[in-house]
PDB file of C-alpha atoms in Angstrom:
ATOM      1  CA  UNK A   1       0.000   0.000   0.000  1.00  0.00           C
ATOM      2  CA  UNK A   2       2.740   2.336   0.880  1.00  0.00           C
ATOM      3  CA  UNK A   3       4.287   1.566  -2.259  1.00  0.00           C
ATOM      4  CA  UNK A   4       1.028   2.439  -4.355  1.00  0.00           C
ATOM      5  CA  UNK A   5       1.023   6.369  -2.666  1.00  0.00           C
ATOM      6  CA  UNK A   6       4.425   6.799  -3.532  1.00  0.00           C
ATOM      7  CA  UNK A   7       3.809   6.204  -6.911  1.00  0.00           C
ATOM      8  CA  UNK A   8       0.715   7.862  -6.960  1.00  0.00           C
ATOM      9  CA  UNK A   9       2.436  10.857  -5.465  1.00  0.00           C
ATOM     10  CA  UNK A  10       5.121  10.895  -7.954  1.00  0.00           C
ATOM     11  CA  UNK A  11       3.242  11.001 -10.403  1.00  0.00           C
ATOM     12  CA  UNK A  12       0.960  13.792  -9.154  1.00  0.00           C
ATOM     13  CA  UNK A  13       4.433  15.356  -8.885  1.00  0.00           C
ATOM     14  CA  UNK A  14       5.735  14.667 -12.387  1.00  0.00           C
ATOM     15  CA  UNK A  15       2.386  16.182 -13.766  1.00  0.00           C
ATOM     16  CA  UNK A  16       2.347  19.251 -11.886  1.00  0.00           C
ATOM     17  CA  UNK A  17       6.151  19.956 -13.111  1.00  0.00           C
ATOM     18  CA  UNK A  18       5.308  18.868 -16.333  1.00  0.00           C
ATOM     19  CA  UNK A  19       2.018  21.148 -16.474  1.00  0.00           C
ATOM     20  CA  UNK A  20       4.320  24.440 -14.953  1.00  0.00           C
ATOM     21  CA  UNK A  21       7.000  23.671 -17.366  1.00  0.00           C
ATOM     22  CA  UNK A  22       4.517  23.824 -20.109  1.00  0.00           C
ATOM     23  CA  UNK A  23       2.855  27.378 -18.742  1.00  0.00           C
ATOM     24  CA  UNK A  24       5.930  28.785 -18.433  1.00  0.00           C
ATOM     25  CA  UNK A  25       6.828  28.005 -21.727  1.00  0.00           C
ATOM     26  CA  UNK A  26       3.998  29.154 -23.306  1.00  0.00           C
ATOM     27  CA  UNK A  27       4.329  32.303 -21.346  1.00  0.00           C
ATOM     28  CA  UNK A  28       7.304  33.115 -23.035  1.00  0.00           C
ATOM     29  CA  UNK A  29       5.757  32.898 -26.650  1.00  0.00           C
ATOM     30  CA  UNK A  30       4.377  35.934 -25.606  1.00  0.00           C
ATOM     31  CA  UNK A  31       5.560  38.847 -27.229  1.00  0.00           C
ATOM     32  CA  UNK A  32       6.813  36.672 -30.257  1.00  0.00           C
ATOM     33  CA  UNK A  33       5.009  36.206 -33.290  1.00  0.00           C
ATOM     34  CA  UNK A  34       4.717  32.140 -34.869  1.00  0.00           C
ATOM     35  CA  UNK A  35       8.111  32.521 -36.619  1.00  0.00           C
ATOM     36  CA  UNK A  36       9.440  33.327 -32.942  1.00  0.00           C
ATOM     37  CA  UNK A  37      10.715  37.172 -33.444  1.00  0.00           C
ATOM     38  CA  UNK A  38       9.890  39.275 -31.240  1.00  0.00           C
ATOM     39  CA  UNK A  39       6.845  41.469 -31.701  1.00  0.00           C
ATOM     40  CA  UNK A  40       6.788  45.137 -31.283  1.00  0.00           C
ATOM     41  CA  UNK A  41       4.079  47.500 -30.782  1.00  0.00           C
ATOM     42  CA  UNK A  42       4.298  50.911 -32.751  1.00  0.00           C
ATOM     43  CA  UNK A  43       2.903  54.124 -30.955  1.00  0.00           C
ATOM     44  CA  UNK A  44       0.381  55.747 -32.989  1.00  0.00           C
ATOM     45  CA  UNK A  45       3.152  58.778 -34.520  1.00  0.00           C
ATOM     46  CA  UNK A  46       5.216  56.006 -35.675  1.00  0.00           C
ATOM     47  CA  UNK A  47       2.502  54.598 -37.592  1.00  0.00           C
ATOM     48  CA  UNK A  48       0.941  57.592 -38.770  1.00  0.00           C
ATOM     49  CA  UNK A  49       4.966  58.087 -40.168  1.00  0.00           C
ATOM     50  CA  UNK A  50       5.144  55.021 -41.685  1.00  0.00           C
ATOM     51  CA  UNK A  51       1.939  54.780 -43.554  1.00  0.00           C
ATOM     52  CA  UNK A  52       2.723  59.085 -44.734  1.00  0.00           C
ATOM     53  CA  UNK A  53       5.726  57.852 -46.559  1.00  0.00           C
ATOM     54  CA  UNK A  54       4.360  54.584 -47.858  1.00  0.00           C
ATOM     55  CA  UNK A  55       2.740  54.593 -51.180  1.00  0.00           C
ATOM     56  CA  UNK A  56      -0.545  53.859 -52.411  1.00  0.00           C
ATOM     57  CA  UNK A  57      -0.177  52.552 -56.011  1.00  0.00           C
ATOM     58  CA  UNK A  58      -2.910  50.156 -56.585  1.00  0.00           C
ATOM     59  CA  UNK A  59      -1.729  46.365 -57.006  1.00  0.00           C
ATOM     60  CA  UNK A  60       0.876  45.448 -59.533  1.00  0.00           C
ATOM     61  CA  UNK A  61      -1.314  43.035 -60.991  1.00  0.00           C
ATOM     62  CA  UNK A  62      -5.204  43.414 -61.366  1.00  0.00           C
ATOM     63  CA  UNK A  63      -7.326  40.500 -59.915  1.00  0.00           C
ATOM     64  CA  UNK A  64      -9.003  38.448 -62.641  1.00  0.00           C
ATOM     65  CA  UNK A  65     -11.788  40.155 -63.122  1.00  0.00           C
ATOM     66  CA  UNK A  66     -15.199  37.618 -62.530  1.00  0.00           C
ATOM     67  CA  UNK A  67     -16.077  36.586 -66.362  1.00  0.00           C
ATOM     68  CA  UNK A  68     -14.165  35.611 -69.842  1.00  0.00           C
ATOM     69  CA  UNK A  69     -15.605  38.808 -71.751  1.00  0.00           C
ATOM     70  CA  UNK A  70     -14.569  41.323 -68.585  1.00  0.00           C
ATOM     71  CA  UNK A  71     -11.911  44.216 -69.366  1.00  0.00           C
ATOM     72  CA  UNK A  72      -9.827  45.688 -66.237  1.00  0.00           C
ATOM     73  CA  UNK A  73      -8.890  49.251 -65.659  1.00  0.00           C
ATOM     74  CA  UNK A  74      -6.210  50.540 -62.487  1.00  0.00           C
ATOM     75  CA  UNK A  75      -6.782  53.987 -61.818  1.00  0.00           C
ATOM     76  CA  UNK A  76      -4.657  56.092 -59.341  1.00  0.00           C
ATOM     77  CA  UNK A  77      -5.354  59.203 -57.050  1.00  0.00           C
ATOM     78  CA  UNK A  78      -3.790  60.851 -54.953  1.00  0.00           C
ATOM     79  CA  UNK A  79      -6.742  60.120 -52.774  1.00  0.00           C
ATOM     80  CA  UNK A  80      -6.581  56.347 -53.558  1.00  0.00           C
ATOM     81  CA  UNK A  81      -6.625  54.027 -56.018  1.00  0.00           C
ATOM     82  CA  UNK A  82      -9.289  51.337 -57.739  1.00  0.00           C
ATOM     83  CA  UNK A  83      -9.317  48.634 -59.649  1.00  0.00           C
ATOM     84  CA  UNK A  84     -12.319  47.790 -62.147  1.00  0.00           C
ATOM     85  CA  UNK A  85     -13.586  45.480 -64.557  1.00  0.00           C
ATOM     86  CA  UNK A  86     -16.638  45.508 -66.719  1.00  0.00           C
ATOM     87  CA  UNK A  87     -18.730  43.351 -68.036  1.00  0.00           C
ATOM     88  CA  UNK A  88     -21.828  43.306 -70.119  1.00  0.00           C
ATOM     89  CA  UNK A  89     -21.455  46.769 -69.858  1.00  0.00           C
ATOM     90  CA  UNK A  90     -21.904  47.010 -65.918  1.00  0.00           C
ATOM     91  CA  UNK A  91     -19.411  48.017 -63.588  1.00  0.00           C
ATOM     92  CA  UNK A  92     -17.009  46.000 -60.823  1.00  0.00           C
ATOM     93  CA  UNK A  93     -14.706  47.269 -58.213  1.00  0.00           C
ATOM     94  CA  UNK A  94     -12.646  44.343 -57.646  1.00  0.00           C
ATOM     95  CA  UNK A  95     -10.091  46.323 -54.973  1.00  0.00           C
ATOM     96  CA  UNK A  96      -9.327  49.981 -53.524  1.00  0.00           C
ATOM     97  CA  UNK A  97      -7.153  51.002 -51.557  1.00  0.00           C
ATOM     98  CA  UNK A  98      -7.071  54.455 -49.551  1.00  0.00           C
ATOM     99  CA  UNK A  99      -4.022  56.497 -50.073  1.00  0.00           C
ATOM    100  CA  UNK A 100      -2.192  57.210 -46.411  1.00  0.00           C
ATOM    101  CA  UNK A 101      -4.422  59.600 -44.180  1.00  0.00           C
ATOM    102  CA  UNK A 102      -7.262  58.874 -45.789  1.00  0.00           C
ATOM    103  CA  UNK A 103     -10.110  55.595 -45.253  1.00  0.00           C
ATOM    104  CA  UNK A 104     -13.080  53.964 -46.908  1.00  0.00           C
ATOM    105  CA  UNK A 105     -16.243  55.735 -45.976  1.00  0.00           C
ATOM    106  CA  UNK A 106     -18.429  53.946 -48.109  1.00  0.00           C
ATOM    107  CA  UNK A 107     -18.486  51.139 -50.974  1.00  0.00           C
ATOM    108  CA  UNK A 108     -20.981  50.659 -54.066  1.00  0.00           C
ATOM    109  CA  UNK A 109     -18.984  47.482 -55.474  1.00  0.00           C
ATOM    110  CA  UNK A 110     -21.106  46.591 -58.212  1.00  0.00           C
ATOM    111  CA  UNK A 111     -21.551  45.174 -60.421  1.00  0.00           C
ATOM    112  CA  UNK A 112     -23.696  48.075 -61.659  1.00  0.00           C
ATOM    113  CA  UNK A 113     -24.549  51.376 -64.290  1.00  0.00           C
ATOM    114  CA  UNK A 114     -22.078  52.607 -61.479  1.00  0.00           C
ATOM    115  CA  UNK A 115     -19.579  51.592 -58.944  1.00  0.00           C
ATOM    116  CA  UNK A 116     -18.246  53.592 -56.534  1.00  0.00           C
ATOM    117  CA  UNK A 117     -15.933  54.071 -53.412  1.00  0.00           C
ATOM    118  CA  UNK A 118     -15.791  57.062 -51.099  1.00  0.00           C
ATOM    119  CA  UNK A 119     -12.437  57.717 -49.762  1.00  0.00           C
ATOM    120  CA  UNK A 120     -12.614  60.021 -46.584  1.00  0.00           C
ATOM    121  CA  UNK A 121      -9.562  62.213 -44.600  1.00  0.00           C
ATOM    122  CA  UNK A 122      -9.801  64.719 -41.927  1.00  0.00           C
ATOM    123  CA  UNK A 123     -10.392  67.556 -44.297  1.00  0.00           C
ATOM    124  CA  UNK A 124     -10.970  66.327 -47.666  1.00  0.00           C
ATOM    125  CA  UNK A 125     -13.577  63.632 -49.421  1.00  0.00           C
ATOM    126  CA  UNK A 126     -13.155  62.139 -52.641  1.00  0.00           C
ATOM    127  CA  UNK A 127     -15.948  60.307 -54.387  1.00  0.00           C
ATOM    128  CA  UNK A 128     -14.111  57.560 -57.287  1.00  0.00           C
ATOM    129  CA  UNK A 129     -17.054  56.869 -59.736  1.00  0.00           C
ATOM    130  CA  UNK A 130     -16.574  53.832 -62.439  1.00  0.00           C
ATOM    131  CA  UNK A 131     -18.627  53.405 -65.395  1.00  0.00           C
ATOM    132  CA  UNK A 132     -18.394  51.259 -68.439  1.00  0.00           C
ATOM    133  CA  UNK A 133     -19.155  53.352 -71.608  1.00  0.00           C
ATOM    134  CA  UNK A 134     -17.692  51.797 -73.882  1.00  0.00           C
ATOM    135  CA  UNK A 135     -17.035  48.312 -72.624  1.00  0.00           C
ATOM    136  CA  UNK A 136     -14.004  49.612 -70.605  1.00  0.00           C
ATOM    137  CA  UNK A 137     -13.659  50.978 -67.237  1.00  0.00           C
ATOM    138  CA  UNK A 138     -13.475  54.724 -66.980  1.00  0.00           C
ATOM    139  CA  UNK A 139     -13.199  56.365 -63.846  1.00  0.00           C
ATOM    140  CA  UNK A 140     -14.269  59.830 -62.482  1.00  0.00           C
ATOM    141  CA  UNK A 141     -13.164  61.695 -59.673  1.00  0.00           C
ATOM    142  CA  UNK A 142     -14.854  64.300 -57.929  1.00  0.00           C
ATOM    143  CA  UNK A 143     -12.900  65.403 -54.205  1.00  0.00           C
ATOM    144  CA  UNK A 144     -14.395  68.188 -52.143  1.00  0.00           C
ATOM    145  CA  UNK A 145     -12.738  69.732 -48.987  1.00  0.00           C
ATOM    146  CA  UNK A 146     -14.198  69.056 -45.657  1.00  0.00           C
ATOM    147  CA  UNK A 147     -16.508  72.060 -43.988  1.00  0.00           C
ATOM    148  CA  UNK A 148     -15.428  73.725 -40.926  1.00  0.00           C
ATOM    149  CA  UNK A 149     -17.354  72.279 -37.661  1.00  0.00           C
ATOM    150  CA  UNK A 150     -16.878  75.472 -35.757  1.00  0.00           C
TER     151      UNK A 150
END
């Protein structure tokens, strides 16, 4: 009997040891990301420096655009930039991205007469309209400056 609660203690032993070497371990993945460098966080000027002098140039490529018969169009602001397609004469946003300082307010994706994607800073908005006259993506933009809220 004695000899069954020492083995019944040593292994409650052995698990607990196991169990707080496996805690501690995990503990330390903190702070690291899955390739195990360390992760930092940026304060919010360092990111607003970083994304000021990063570019917005819409993707190298265009995404293949939904049908066999659809045409593609990039189009670049310096609000932000869109990529289209058309098809059977309706419009497509496929992708947009915001230049830095500025966000998506609101998306009309399509496909449609007319596609659209409202790009939005603190003192400007910029309305990116797509149409497809002719079979091809044509894009219109029409940017306003913010009003006062005084």
């Amino acid at each position: 009997m004695r000899r069954r609660a020492l083995l019944g203690a040593g292994g409650w032993l052995a698990a607990a040891v196991l169990t707080t070497l496996a805690c501690i371990w995990a503990v330390s993945l903190i702070g690291t990301d899955m390739a195990g460098q360390a992760v930092r966080i940026m304060p919010l000027d360092e990111v607003e420096r970083v994304l000021a002098t990063s570019s917005a140039a819409p993707p190298a490529a265009p995404p293949a655009a939904t049908g066999p018969q659809a045409v593609t169009g990039a189009f670049s602001y310096a609000e932000g930039a869109v990529t289209a397609a058309c098809e059977e004469g309706r419009a497509l946003l496929l992708s947009w991205t915001p230049a830095p300082g500025y966000g998506v307010e609101e998306v009309e994706r399509g496909p449609a007469a007319t596609a659209s994607v409202v790009f939005e800073s603190d003192d400007r908005t910029a309305v990116i309209s797509l149409t497809c006259p002719a079979g091809k993506p044509v894009a219109a933009l029409r940017s306003a400056a913010e009003p006062d809220e005084d």
